[in-house]
PDB file of C-alpha atoms and ligand atoms in Angstrom:
ATOM      1  CA  MET H 109      28.111  69.757 -69.134  1.00  0.00           C
ATOM      2  CA  GLU H 110      30.938  68.492 -71.269  1.00  0.00           C
ATOM      3  CA  GLY H 111      31.113  64.773 -71.869  1.00  0.00           C
ATOM      4  CA  THR H 112      28.752  61.963 -72.548  1.00  0.00           C
ATOM      5  CA  ALA H 113      26.341  60.048 -70.388  1.00  0.00           C
ATOM      6  CA  ARG H 114      23.888  57.298 -71.171  1.00  0.00           C
ATOM      7  CA  LEU H 115      20.401  57.752 -69.771  1.00  0.00           C
ATOM      8  CA  GLY H 116      17.676  55.183 -69.459  1.00  0.00           C
ATOM      9  CA  TRP H 117      14.133  54.965 -68.155  1.00  0.00           C
ATOM     10  CA  SER H 118      12.119  52.999 -65.744  1.00  0.00           C
ATOM     11  CA  PHE H 119       8.602  53.258 -67.104  1.00  0.00           C
ATOM     12  CA  ASP H 120       5.294  53.037 -65.256  1.00  0.00           C
ATOM     13  CA  GLN H 121       3.052  51.181 -67.725  1.00  0.00           C
ATOM     14  CA  ASN H 122      -0.127  52.277 -65.988  1.00  0.00           C
ATOM     15  CA  ALA H 123       0.594  55.963 -65.817  1.00  0.00           C
ATOM     16  CA  ARG H 124       2.743  56.653 -68.916  1.00  0.00           C
ATOM     17  CA  ARG H 125       5.209  58.421 -66.643  1.00  0.00           C
ATOM     18  CA  SER H 126       8.884  57.704 -66.264  1.00  0.00           C
ATOM     19  CA  LYS H 127       9.637  56.857 -62.662  1.00  0.00           C
ATOM     20  CA  GLY H 128      13.288  57.808 -62.845  1.00  0.00           C
ATOM     21  CA  LEU H 129      16.452  57.959 -64.793  1.00  0.00           C
ATOM     22  CA  TRP H 130      19.721  56.140 -64.418  1.00  0.00           C
ATOM     23  CA  MET H 131      23.111  56.921 -65.821  1.00  0.00           C
ATOM     24  CA  GLU H 132      26.103  54.834 -66.778  1.00  0.00           C
ATOM     25  CA  SER H 133      29.562  55.601 -68.201  1.00  0.00           C
ATOM     26  CA  VAL H 134      29.346  58.986 -66.591  1.00  0.00           C
ATOM     27  CA  ASP H 135      32.201  61.340 -67.357  1.00  0.00           C
ATOM     28  CA  MET H 136      30.286  64.468 -66.410  1.00  0.00           C
ATOM     29  CA  THR H 137      28.640  65.576 -63.203  1.00  0.00           C
ATOM     30  CA  PRO H 138      25.102  64.214 -63.043  1.00  0.00           C
ATOM     31  CA  SER H 139      22.572  65.694 -60.643  1.00  0.00           C
ATOM     32  CA  SER H 140      21.469  62.185 -59.748  1.00  0.00           C
ATOM     33  CA  SER H 141      22.858  58.792 -60.667  1.00  0.00           C
ATOM     34  CA  THR H 142      20.359  56.474 -59.014  1.00  0.00           C
ATOM     35  CA  HIS H 143      20.164  53.027 -60.517  1.00  0.00           C
ATOM     36  CA  ILE H 144      16.564  51.912 -60.838  1.00  0.00           C
ATOM     37  CA  GLN H 145      16.414  48.203 -60.149  1.00  0.00           C
ATOM     38  CA  GLN H 146      13.024  47.172 -61.518  1.00  0.00           C
ATOM     39  CA  PRO H 147      12.844  45.803 -65.102  1.00  0.00           C
ATOM     40  CA  LEU H 148      12.603  48.362 -67.866  1.00  0.00           C
ATOM     41  CA  ALA H 149       9.344  48.283 -69.799  1.00  0.00           C
ATOM     42  CA  LEU H 150      10.760  50.942 -72.111  1.00  0.00           C
ATOM     43  CA  SER H 151      14.332  50.166 -72.933  1.00  0.00           C
ATOM     44  CA  ASP H 152      15.259  53.379 -74.725  1.00  0.00           C
ATOM     45  CA  SER H 153      18.586  54.822 -73.854  1.00  0.00           C
ATOM     46  CA  PHE H 154      19.502  58.424 -74.304  1.00  0.00           C
ATOM     47  CA  THR H 155      22.797  60.170 -74.840  1.00  0.00           C
ATOM     48  CA  LEU H 156      23.563  63.538 -73.358  1.00  0.00           C
ATOM     49  CA  ARG H 157      26.133  65.616 -75.230  1.00  0.00           C
ATOM     50  CA  ARG H 158      27.030  69.098 -76.480  1.00  0.00           C
ATOM     51  CA  LEU H 159      25.338  70.052 -79.742  1.00  0.00           C
ATOM     52  CA  GLN H 160      27.661  70.044 -82.738  1.00  0.00           C
ATOM     53  CA  THR H 161      27.629  71.618 -86.180  1.00  0.00           C
ATOM     54  CA  TRP H 162      26.206  68.458 -87.750  1.00  0.00           C
ATOM     55  CA  ASP H 163      23.172  68.715 -85.412  1.00  0.00           C
ATOM     56  CA  ARG H 164      22.028  71.953 -87.014  1.00  0.00           C
ATOM     57  CA  MET H 165      19.178  70.543 -89.093  1.00  0.00           C
ATOM     58  CA  ALA H 166      17.835  68.551 -86.160  1.00  0.00           C
ATOM     59  CA  VAL H 167      17.995  71.604 -83.910  1.00  0.00           C
ATOM     60  CA  GLU H 168      16.130  73.658 -86.501  1.00  0.00           C
ATOM     61  CA  ALA H 169      13.461  70.955 -86.879  1.00  0.00           C
ATOM     62  CA  LEU H 170      12.975  70.695 -83.110  1.00  0.00           C
ATOM     63  CA  CYS H 171      12.718  74.472 -82.731  1.00  0.00           C
ATOM     64  CA  ASN H 172      10.270  74.796 -85.622  1.00  0.00           C
ATOM     65  CA  GLU H 173       8.090  72.086 -84.049  1.00  0.00           C
ATOM     66  CA  SER H 174       8.321  73.597 -80.551  1.00  0.00           C
ATOM     67  CA  PHE H 175       8.159  77.380 -80.936  1.00  0.00           C
ATOM     68  CA  PRO H 176       5.669  79.699 -82.651  1.00  0.00           C
ATOM     69  CA  ILE H 177       8.480  82.131 -83.440  1.00  0.00           C
ATOM     70  CA  GLN H 178      11.143  81.783 -86.155  1.00  0.00           C
ATOM     71  CA  TYR H 179      14.771  82.017 -85.144  1.00  0.00           C
ATOM     72  CA  PRO H 180      17.157  83.638 -87.666  1.00  0.00           C
ATOM     73  CA  ASP H 181      19.787  81.447 -89.353  1.00  0.00           C
ATOM     74  CA  CYS H 182      22.586  83.121 -87.405  1.00  0.00           C
ATOM     75  CA  TRP H 183      20.941  81.957 -84.157  1.00  0.00           C
ATOM     76  CA  TYR H 184      21.165  78.324 -85.240  1.00  0.00           C
ATOM     77  CA  ASP H 185      24.775  78.845 -86.286  1.00  0.00           C
ATOM     78  CA  GLU H 186      25.581  80.141 -82.799  1.00  0.00           C
ATOM     79  CA  VAL H 187      23.755  77.278 -81.089  1.00  0.00           C
ATOM     80  CA  VAL H 188      25.805  74.589 -82.807  1.00  0.00           C
ATOM     81  CA  SER H 189      29.149  76.354 -83.170  1.00  0.00           C
ATOM     82  CA  GLY H 190      30.058  76.551 -79.480  1.00  0.00           C
ATOM     83  CA  GLY H 191      29.183  80.244 -79.071  1.00  0.00           C
ATOM     84  CA  LEU H 192      26.429  79.231 -76.629  1.00  0.00           C
ATOM     85  CA  LEU H 193      26.168  76.399 -74.086  1.00  0.00           C
ATOM     86  CA  SER H 194      23.993  73.954 -76.041  1.00  0.00           C
ATOM     87  CA  THR H 195      23.233  70.434 -74.875  1.00  0.00           C
ATOM     88  CA  GLY H 196      21.093  67.764 -76.468  1.00  0.00           C
ATOM     89  CA  LEU H 197      19.560  64.502 -75.333  1.00  0.00           C
ATOM     90  CA  PHE H 198      19.631  61.948 -78.138  1.00  0.00           C
ATOM     91  CA  ASP H 199      17.517  58.862 -78.673  1.00  0.00           C
ATOM     92  CA  GLY H 200      20.053  56.926 -80.761  1.00  0.00           C
ATOM     93  CA  GLU H 201      20.864  59.433 -83.500  1.00  0.00           C
ATOM     94  CA  GLN H 202      17.681  61.452 -83.042  1.00  0.00           C
ATOM     95  CA  LEU H 203      17.651  64.717 -81.137  1.00  0.00           C
ATOM     96  CA  ALA H 204      14.941  64.329 -78.494  1.00  0.00           C
ATOM     97  CA  ALA H 205      15.509  67.441 -76.375  1.00  0.00           C
ATOM     98  CA  MET H 206      17.808  70.411 -76.135  1.00  0.00           C
ATOM     99  CA  VAL H 207      18.690  73.342 -73.878  1.00  0.00           C
ATOM    100  CA  VAL H 208      20.610  76.448 -74.894  1.00  0.00           C
ATOM    101  CA  SER H 209      22.005  78.890 -72.379  1.00  0.00           C
ATOM    102  CA  GLU H 210      24.729  81.480 -71.921  1.00  0.00           C
ATOM    103  CA  THR H 211      26.423  83.092 -68.946  1.00  0.00           C
ATOM    104  CA  LYS H 212      27.234  86.780 -68.996  1.00  0.00           C
ATOM    105  CA  PHE H 213      27.477  89.919 -66.917  1.00  0.00           C
ATOM    106  CA  LEU H 214      24.143  91.444 -65.970  1.00  0.00           C
ATOM    107  CA  TYR H 215      25.251  94.745 -67.528  1.00  0.00           C
ATOM    108  CA  ASP H 216      25.439  92.939 -70.916  1.00  0.00           C
ATOM    109  CA  CYS H 217      21.817  91.846 -70.649  1.00  0.00           C
ATOM    110  CA  ASN H 218      18.831  93.670 -72.085  1.00  0.00           C
ATOM    111  CA  LEU H 219      17.672  96.718 -70.165  1.00  0.00           C
ATOM    112  CA  GLU H 220      14.410  95.001 -69.100  1.00  0.00           C
ATOM    113  CA  ASP H 221      16.405  92.247 -67.358  1.00  0.00           C
ATOM    114  CA  GLN H 222      18.835  94.436 -65.434  1.00  0.00           C
ATOM    115  CA  GLY H 223      16.635  94.604 -62.312  1.00  0.00           C
ATOM    116  CA  ILE H 224      17.195  90.904 -61.637  1.00  0.00           C
ATOM    117  CA  LEU H 225      20.033  91.696 -59.215  1.00  0.00           C
ATOM    118  CA  PRO H 226      21.095  94.889 -57.498  1.00  0.00           C
ATOM    119  CA  SER H 227      24.634  94.694 -58.886  1.00  0.00           C
ATOM    120  CA  SER H 228      25.081  94.783 -62.652  1.00  0.00           C
ATOM    121  CA  ASN H 229      28.623  93.412 -62.182  1.00  0.00           C
ATOM    122  CA  ALA H 230      27.228  90.002 -61.272  1.00  0.00           C
ATOM    123  CA  HIS H 231      27.249  87.030 -63.594  1.00  0.00           C
ATOM    124  CA  VAL H 232      23.879  85.608 -64.627  1.00  0.00           C
ATOM    125  CA  ALA H 233      22.863  82.668 -66.791  1.00  0.00           C
ATOM    126  CA  TYR H 234      20.186  83.090 -69.435  1.00  0.00           C
ATOM    127  CA  ILE H 235      18.215  80.145 -70.833  1.00  0.00           C
ATOM    128  CA  LEU H 236      17.615  81.009 -74.486  1.00  0.00           C
ATOM    129  CA  SER H 237      15.745  77.860 -75.318  1.00  0.00           C
ATOM    130  CA  ILE H 238      14.584  74.526 -73.993  1.00  0.00           C
ATOM    131  CA  ALA H 239      12.572  72.130 -76.140  1.00  0.00           C
ATOM    132  CA  VAL H 240      11.524  68.517 -76.120  1.00  0.00           C
ATOM    133  CA  ASP H 241      10.337  66.574 -79.128  1.00  0.00           C
ATOM    134  CA  LYS H 242       6.514  66.156 -78.843  1.00  0.00           C
ATOM    135  CA  LYS H 243       6.676  62.405 -78.618  1.00  0.00           C
ATOM    136  CA  PHE H 244       9.065  62.544 -75.627  1.00  0.00           C
ATOM    137  CA  ARG H 245       7.242  65.174 -73.543  1.00  0.00           C
ATOM    138  CA  ARG H 246       6.182  64.623 -69.889  1.00  0.00           C
ATOM    139  CA  LEU H 247       8.877  61.981 -69.455  1.00  0.00           C
ATOM    140  CA  GLY H 248      11.295  64.105 -67.482  1.00  0.00           C
ATOM    141  CA  LEU H 249      13.665  64.983 -70.353  1.00  0.00           C
ATOM    142  CA  ALA H 250      13.497  68.766 -69.848  1.00  0.00           C
ATOM    143  CA  THR H 251      13.911  68.223 -66.119  1.00  0.00           C
ATOM    144  CA  ARG H 252      17.003  66.179 -66.808  1.00  0.00           C
ATOM    145  CA  LEU H 253      18.515  68.876 -69.009  1.00  0.00           C
ATOM    146  CA  LEU H 254      17.650  71.649 -66.566  1.00  0.00           C
ATOM    147  CA  ASN H 255      19.054  69.758 -63.558  1.00  0.00           C
ATOM    148  CA  ASN H 256      22.241  69.106 -65.506  1.00  0.00           C
ATOM    149  CA  LEU H 257      22.566  72.782 -66.394  1.00  0.00           C
ATOM    150  CA  MET H 258      21.852  73.935 -62.825  1.00  0.00           C
ATOM    151  CA  SER H 259      24.502  71.567 -61.411  1.00  0.00           C
ATOM    152  CA  SER H 260      26.991  72.810 -63.934  1.00  0.00           C
ATOM    153  CA  LEU H 261      26.269  76.456 -63.067  1.00  0.00           C
ATOM    154  CA  SER H 262      26.605  75.724 -59.361  1.00  0.00           C
ATOM    155  CA  ASP H 263      29.808  73.704 -59.690  1.00  0.00           C
ATOM    156  CA  HIS H 264      31.847  75.817 -62.106  1.00  0.00           C
ATOM    157  CA  PRO H 265      33.129  79.404 -62.344  1.00  0.00           C
ATOM    158  CA  PRO H 266      31.931  82.111 -62.787  1.00  0.00           C
ATOM    159  CA  TYR H 267      29.184  80.834 -60.422  1.00  0.00           C
ATOM    160  CA  PRO H 268      26.335  82.977 -61.792  1.00  0.00           C
ATOM    161  CA  ARG H 269      24.034  84.374 -59.100  1.00  0.00           C
ATOM    162  CA  ALA H 270      20.801  83.930 -61.032  1.00  0.00           C
ATOM    163  CA  VAL H 271      19.353  81.947 -63.889  1.00  0.00           C
ATOM    164  CA  PHE H 272      16.623  83.624 -65.896  1.00  0.00           C
ATOM    165  CA  LEU H 273      14.527  83.240 -69.019  1.00  0.00           C
ATOM    166  CA  HIS H 274      11.697  84.770 -71.015  1.00  0.00           C
ATOM    167  CA  VAL H 275       8.545  82.879 -71.726  1.00  0.00           C
ATOM    168  CA  LEU H 276       5.257  83.587 -73.532  1.00  0.00           C
ATOM    169  CA  SER H 277       2.633  84.423 -70.898  1.00  0.00           C
ATOM    170  CA  THR H 278       0.257  81.872 -72.461  1.00  0.00           C
ATOM    171  CA  ASN H 279       2.779  78.991 -72.477  1.00  0.00           C
ATOM    172  CA  SER H 280       1.233  77.108 -69.549  1.00  0.00           C
ATOM    173  CA  ALA H 281       3.396  74.007 -69.982  1.00  0.00           C
ATOM    174  CA  ALA H 282       6.590  76.010 -69.744  1.00  0.00           C
ATOM    175  CA  LEU H 283       5.288  78.183 -66.880  1.00  0.00           C
ATOM    176  CA  SER H 284       4.314  75.092 -64.913  1.00  0.00           C
ATOM    177  CA  PHE H 285       7.666  73.484 -65.700  1.00  0.00           C
ATOM    178  CA  TYR H 286       9.742  76.442 -64.511  1.00  0.00           C
ATOM    179  CA  LYS H 287       7.622  77.035 -61.381  1.00  0.00           C
ATOM    180  CA  MET H 288       7.982  73.358 -60.494  1.00  0.00           C
ATOM    181  CA  HIS H 289      11.754  73.879 -60.669  1.00  0.00           C
ATOM    182  CA  GLY H 290      11.761  76.847 -58.303  1.00  0.00           C
ATOM    183  CA  PHE H 291      11.763  79.728 -60.795  1.00  0.00           C
ATOM    184  CA  GLU H 292       9.866  82.825 -59.662  1.00  0.00           C
ATOM    185  CA  PHE H 293       7.989  85.426 -61.649  1.00  0.00           C
ATOM    186  CA  HIS H 294      10.084  88.560 -62.055  1.00  0.00           C
ATOM    187  CA  ALA H 295       8.461  90.905 -64.607  1.00  0.00           C
ATOM    188  CA  SER H 296       5.815  91.169 -67.287  1.00  0.00           C
ATOM    189  CA  LEU H 297       6.968  91.967 -70.786  1.00  0.00           C
ATOM    190  CA  PRO H 298       4.008  93.397 -72.670  1.00  0.00           C
ATOM    191  CA  GLU H 299       4.044  92.746 -76.435  1.00  0.00           C
ATOM    192  CA  TYR H 300       7.513  91.219 -76.157  1.00  0.00           C
ATOM    193  CA  TYR H 301       7.072  88.579 -78.893  1.00  0.00           C
ATOM    194  CA  ARG H 302       6.067  88.948 -82.497  1.00  0.00           C
ATOM    195  CA  ILE H 303       4.205  85.867 -83.711  1.00  0.00           C
ATOM    196  CA  GLY H 304       3.442  86.418 -87.375  1.00  0.00           C
ATOM    197  CA  GLU H 305       1.600  89.711 -87.433  1.00  0.00           C
ATOM    198  CA  GLN H 306       0.570  89.534 -83.774  1.00  0.00           C
ATOM    199  CA  LEU H 307       2.344  90.823 -80.718  1.00  0.00           C
ATOM    200  CA  ALA H 308       2.204  88.647 -77.605  1.00  0.00           C
ATOM    201  CA  ASP H 309       3.029  89.238 -73.969  1.00  0.00           C
ATOM    202  CA  GLY H 310       5.928  87.573 -72.266  1.00  0.00           C
ATOM    203  CA  CYS H 311       7.356  87.408 -68.783  1.00  0.00           C
ATOM    204  CA  THR H 312      10.655  86.876 -67.050  1.00  0.00           C
ATOM    205  CA  TYR H 313      11.237  84.080 -64.572  1.00  0.00           C
ATOM    206  CA  VAL H 314      14.270  83.904 -62.324  1.00  0.00           C
ATOM    207  CA  LYS H 315      15.910  81.420 -59.998  1.00  0.00           C
ATOM    208  CA  TYR H 316      18.572  82.722 -57.620  1.00  0.00           C
ATOM    209  CA  ILE H 317      21.463  80.322 -57.127  1.00  0.00           C
ATOM    210  CA  ASN H 318      24.899  80.065 -55.546  1.00  0.00           C
ATOM    211  CA  GLY H 319      23.791  81.610 -52.238  1.00  0.00           C
ATOM    212  CA  THR H 320      22.055  84.669 -53.700  1.00  0.00           C
ATOM    213  CA  TYR H 321      19.068  85.890 -51.753  1.00  0.00           C
ATOM    214  CA  THR H 322      15.869  86.621 -53.625  1.00  0.00           C
ATOM    215  CA  ASN H 323      14.399  90.104 -53.693  1.00  0.00           C
ATOM    216  CA  VAL H 324      12.666  90.989 -50.428  1.00  0.00           C
ATOM    217  CA  THR H 325       8.908  91.029 -51.010  1.00  0.00           C
ATOM    218  CA  PHE H 326       6.204  92.900 -49.125  1.00  0.00           C
ATOM    219  CA  THR H 327       5.113  89.586 -47.598  1.00  0.00           C
ATOM    220  CA  ASP H 328       8.670  88.988 -46.337  1.00  0.00           C
ATOM    221  CA  VAL H 329       8.690  92.421 -44.673  1.00  0.00           C
ATOM    222  CA  CYS H 330       5.312  91.765 -43.004  1.00  0.00           C
ATOM    223  CA  ARG H 331       6.402  88.336 -41.822  1.00  0.00           C
ATOM    224  CA  THR H 332       9.645  89.681 -40.352  1.00  0.00           C
ATOM    225  CA  PHE H 333       7.815  92.617 -38.728  1.00  0.00           C
ATOM    226  CA  GLY H 334       5.158  90.253 -37.305  1.00  0.00           C
ATOM    227  CA  ASN H 335       7.749  87.883 -35.917  1.00  0.00           C
ATOM    228  CA  THR H 336       9.680  90.745 -34.322  1.00  0.00           C
ATOM    229  CA  ILE H 337       6.576  91.954 -32.457  1.00  0.00           C
ATOM    230  CA  CYS H 338       5.169  88.504 -31.673  1.00  0.00           C
ATOM    231  CA  MET H 339       8.286  86.853 -30.283  1.00  0.00           C
ATOM    232  CA  PRO H 340       8.673  89.099 -27.196  1.00  0.00           C
ATOM    233  CA  LEU H 341       4.905  88.902 -26.587  1.00  0.00           C
ATOM    234  CA  LYS H 342       5.005  85.135 -26.796  1.00  0.00           C
ATOM    235  CA  ALA H 343       7.958  85.037 -24.376  1.00  0.00           C
ATOM    236  CA  ILE H 344       6.098  87.256 -21.864  1.00  0.00           C
ATOM    237  CA  CYS H 345       2.916  85.096 -22.109  1.00  0.00           C
ATOM    238  CA  LYS H 346       5.038  81.999 -21.537  1.00  0.00           C
ATOM    239  CA  MET H 347       6.642  83.531 -18.444  1.00  0.00           C
ATOM    240  CA  LEU H 348       3.273  84.633 -17.053  1.00  0.00           C
ATOM    241  CA  SER H 349       1.781  81.156 -17.552  1.00  0.00           C
ATOM    242  CA  PHE H 350       4.357  79.634 -15.162  1.00  0.00           C
TER     243      PHE H 350
HETATM  244  C1  COA A1067       8.054  72.937 -71.622  1.00  0.00           C
HETATM  245  C2  COA A1067       8.750  71.659 -72.031  1.00  0.00           C
HETATM  246  C3  COA A1067      10.218  71.976 -72.343  1.00  0.00           C
HETATM  247  C4  COA A1067       8.656  70.622 -70.917  1.00  0.00           C
HETATM  248  O1  COA A1067       9.410  69.484 -71.284  1.00  0.00           O
HETATM  249  P1  COA A1067       9.094  68.028 -70.651  1.00  0.00           P
HETATM  250  O2  COA A1067      10.255  67.136 -70.943  1.00  0.00           O
HETATM  251  O3  COA A1067       7.762  67.607 -71.181  1.00  0.00           O
HETATM  252  O4  COA A1067       9.014  68.374 -69.107  1.00  0.00           O
HETATM  253  P2  COA A1067       9.152  67.378 -67.902  1.00  0.00           P
HETATM  254  O5  COA A1067       8.675  66.011 -68.311  1.00  0.00           O
HETATM  255  O6  COA A1067      10.524  67.447 -67.366  1.00  0.00           O
HETATM  256  O7  COA A1067       8.065  68.025 -66.941  1.00  0.00           O
HETATM  257  C5  COA A1067       8.321  68.412 -65.652  1.00  0.00           C
HETATM  258  C6  COA A1067       7.150  69.206 -65.136  1.00  0.00           C
HETATM  259  O8  COA A1067       6.860  70.347 -65.945  1.00  0.00           O
HETATM  260  C7  COA A1067       5.437  70.589 -65.938  1.00  0.00           C
HETATM  261  N1  COA A1067       4.892  70.355 -67.276  1.00  0.00           N
HETATM  262  C8  COA A1067       5.549  69.916 -68.370  1.00  0.00           C
HETATM  263  N2  COA A1067       4.698  69.879 -69.429  1.00  0.00           N
HETATM  264  C9  COA A1067       3.513  70.293 -68.979  1.00  0.00           C
HETATM  265  C10 COA A1067       2.221  70.475 -69.609  1.00  0.00           C
HETATM  266  N3  COA A1067       2.010  70.217 -70.886  1.00  0.00           N
HETATM  267  N4  COA A1067       1.208  70.950 -68.860  1.00  0.00           N
HETATM  268  C11 COA A1067       1.369  71.267 -67.553  1.00  0.00           C
HETATM  269  N5  COA A1067       2.551  71.075 -66.892  1.00  0.00           N
HETATM  270  C12 COA A1067       3.610  70.646 -67.621  1.00  0.00           C
HETATM  271  C13 COA A1067       4.850  69.574 -64.983  1.00  0.00           C
HETATM  272  O9  COA A1067       4.876  70.180 -63.673  1.00  0.00           O
HETATM  273  C14 COA A1067       5.840  68.449 -65.073  1.00  0.00           C
HETATM  274  O10 COA A1067       5.815  67.605 -63.983  1.00  0.00           O
HETATM  275  P3  COA A1067       4.751  66.356 -64.001  1.00  0.00           P
HETATM  276  O11 COA A1067       4.895  65.691 -65.313  1.00  0.00           O
HETATM  277  O12 COA A1067       5.241  65.555 -62.812  1.00  0.00           O
HETATM  278  O13 COA A1067       3.391  66.975 -63.800  1.00  0.00           O
HETATM  279  C15 COA A1067       8.056  71.032 -73.317  1.00  0.00           C
HETATM  280  O14 COA A1067       6.671  71.014 -73.112  1.00  0.00           O
HETATM  281  C16 COA A1067       8.336  71.769 -74.605  1.00  0.00           C
HETATM  282  O15 COA A1067       9.317  71.447 -75.294  1.00  0.00           O
HETATM  283  N6  COA A1067       7.492  72.729 -74.974  1.00  0.00           N
HETATM  284  C17 COA A1067       7.652  73.465 -76.215  1.00  0.00           C
HETATM  285  C18 COA A1067       8.848  74.415 -76.154  1.00  0.00           C
HETATM  286  C19 COA A1067       8.721  75.418 -75.016  1.00  0.00           C
HETATM  287  O16 COA A1067       7.660  75.972 -74.810  1.00  0.00           O
HETATM  288  N7  COA A1067       9.827  75.664 -74.292  1.00  0.00           N
HETATM  289  C20 COA A1067       9.882  76.610 -73.210  1.00  0.00           C
HETATM  290  C21 COA A1067      10.117  77.954 -73.778  1.00  0.00           C
HETATM  291  S1  COA A1067      10.608  79.099 -72.535  1.00  0.00           S
END
């Protein structure tokens, strides 16, 4: 995640969707570095780098625009002072998107998150925040940031076994985004958020990484049981048909 990379777009004029990203001058590990050959209709280039203290106002503006909740001042201080893993995508000087995460032991997480893995001694990564400036949404920026984070977590110690996050149950864009990236529903968090005077429900989504198996579901048990019974039956039928 450390270092700087230039990102650019190939843009589908008919569909307002970016077709892909390319990178140059890469001194970090990109998840993909495909060069798109067709001419660029949108010639923006983006810079990926760690957030710094001088980005604080831009971070605050992006969060105020993106979230219905107010973060305390100390949270912003932590985001830009290196206490958390904070990365931004910049359009020139302007902060276009950001992701903030931290890696810690499961036993240091909130009680409601401790069921994510059977062992509380395991490392897990928590995504505190991901936000994209409204004018840059649905262009793959959050995907780019998430892919970069996931590669970093898979390639570097302490190799956390799961990545998780909390999201408002009504945030359909974020739910769709995380599901598309392989995150699974883990738990409901009734009245988890306070938005003004109102309480709102949240939920936890998890993605197991670095070779960790997901929790065994009832469906998994049925499938395994079914296969165990069916396989010998199938073999007998096959033998009888010869
Ligand atoms: C959620 C958010 C980060 C997505 O950022 P983005 O850069 O627009 O996301 P991407 O372009 O990488 O989208 C990837 C996929 O996510 C899903 N998605 C993103 N925005 C969506 C929306 N508004 N509605 C439905 N699905 C959406 C889609 O599956 C999309 O793929 P597609 O465009 O091929 O259909 C952005 O909408 C945002 O900043 N929201 C406000 C802050 C927030 O809610 N953060 C999450 C808090 S946990």
